[in-house]
């Protein structure tokens, strides 16, 4: 437990001092706020009030969480920091729990901010945050897998960024193309978008698809973890 | 205490260690000398269980928790301060955080405690890496070229610290290119060339065996004789 707390504390401090990553967690909700206040609300209902919030929240959960998680692990591997942690007695699963804990807290905080900007209340607010968090967990698993298999940060970014763009932007493309919506409906980001856009949509079906994605990504992560390990 | 017995290691078709056998005794500074690519870091990686040997046996006589490690790549968390870096490891080891400040004081970095690592000079980073290695007062300390690239003043400070750690009972396993450093610090050394041990013993004994004692024992002359270091550099 000492080790998980230590990794959690290290990663939280690190991310708060990371001028490349931290602003991204602020910019996405900020842009959603500006677009909602300056474009959606003055449109008098032509553009739904929550449209920009769900759009940017989806990109956050699908892309930013993925690239940030992959980058954190790849950086610790590249700088050999992970090797010193493992040598000091940190178990690989404790390291992953510490990193995952930080990303969960940050994702939760950003999801709550998105929910407040969107003006959701009561059960809708809870559903909105829950849907985003499910998406964030799936992205964390995928990001951790990319971080483990990548030799360095550059390699991790080269894989995580296009993956994140596909996952994060597909829901937006689906607004204009029915085929994209049908084909990519199995992606968790599409279902997160469905849930956050329409709370009357079948929550159980969408949540089931997201959970199936989480299960597949967890298996992928376990495979990478067993094959590549986290020796640093 | 630290033992290697007939260790062999291959990377693909290349044999990097062949029949390496030595023993470092408790409480001594044991030097591993060799040119670049001789297999020094591979030996440290095997002894610290970061790498598996293909043959032979090895042991360090203590638990991983009782070892400290300083490698050529420092692995520091660059955006965090010196103190934060050490506090993370104090938490992992389950020792009081007050030990972090003590370790910084011992390497002369107390005034830089709140400075971010990415603002430190190379010498300061080396000292911080050493502070992390000694934070939990390990019984065995592995130091991979601890003074490489440092100015003489900083190197001398690190030498004093290493001798002080030995006097407190720690066993120190040191790799270096610097023969003067090896002569000054090491109780015993082994010389490694192309993965094979070519000489071992106390620095003064080795120099005597090779008639390399002038006014002071000249370990460097023996090193060049045994490894062909100069010729390789020219080639």
Coordinates of C-alpha atoms in Angstrom, one line a residue, chain A residues 2-3 5-7 9-11 13-15 17-20 75-76 78-90 153 231, chain B residues 41 45 48-52 64-65 67 69-71 73-81 84 88-89 91-94 97 125 132:
Chain A
X2 CA 2.9 2.3 0.8
X3 CA 4.1 1.9 -2.8
X5 CA 0.4 5.8 -2.3
X6 CA 4.0 6.8 -3.2
X7 CA 3.4 6.3 -7.0
X9 CA 1.7 11.0 -4.9
X10 CA 4.6 11.1 -7.4
X11 CA 2.3 11.1 -10.5
X13 CA 2.7 16.1 -8.3
X14 CA 4.3 15.3 -11.6
X15 CA 1.2 16.0 -13.7
X17 CA 4.0 20.4 -12.8
X18 CA 3.8 19.1 -16.4
X19 CA 3.3 22.1 -18.6
X20 CA 2.7 19.9 -21.7
X75 CA 8.2 8.5 -20.0
X76 CA 9.0 6.5 -16.8
X78 CA 12.4 5.9 -21.2
X79 CA 14.0 7.8 -18.4
X80 CA 14.7 4.6 -16.5
X81 CA 12.7 5.9 -13.5
X82 CA 10.5 2.8 -13.6
X83 CA 13.6 0.6 -13.2
X84 CA 14.5 2.4 -10.0
X85 CA 11.0 2.1 -8.7
X86 CA 10.9 -1.6 -9.4
X87 CA 14.4 -2.0 -7.9
X88 CA 13.1 -0.3 -4.7
X89 CA 10.5 -2.9 -4.4
X90 CA 7.5 -1.5 -6.2
X153 CA 7.6 8.4 -25.4
X231 CA 11.0 -4.1 -15.7
Chain B
X41 CA 26.9 -2.9 -16.6
X45 CA 22.2 -5.9 -14.1
X48 CA 20.6 -6.8 -9.2
X49 CA 18.3 -9.4 -11.0
X50 CA 17.4 -7.1 -13.8
X51 CA 18.9 -9.5 -16.3
X52 CA 19.1 -13.3 -16.2
X64 CA 16.7 -6.3 -2.7
X65 CA 15.5 -3.8 0.0
X67 CA 20.7 -2.7 -1.8
X69 CA 21.7 1.5 -6.9
X70 CA 23.3 4.3 -8.9
X71 CA 23.4 3.8 -12.6
X73 CA 21.1 6.8 -16.3
X74 CA 19.9 8.5 -13.1
X75 CA 16.1 7.8 -13.6
X76 CA 15.2 10.9 -11.6
X77 CA 11.7 12.5 -11.8
X78 CA 12.8 15.6 -13.7
X79 CA 9.9 17.9 -12.9
X80 CA 9.9 17.2 -9.2
X81 CA 12.3 18.8 -6.7
X84 CA 10.2 15.3 -3.6
X88 CA 8.9 9.2 -3.0
X89 CA 11.5 6.6 -2.2
X91 CA 7.6 6.4 1.3
X92 CA 8.3 3.3 -0.8
X93 CA 10.9 2.0 1.7
X94 CA 8.5 3.0 4.6
X97 CA 10.7 11.5 5.3
X125 CA 22.1 15.2 -10.5
X132 CA 18.7 8.3 -3.5

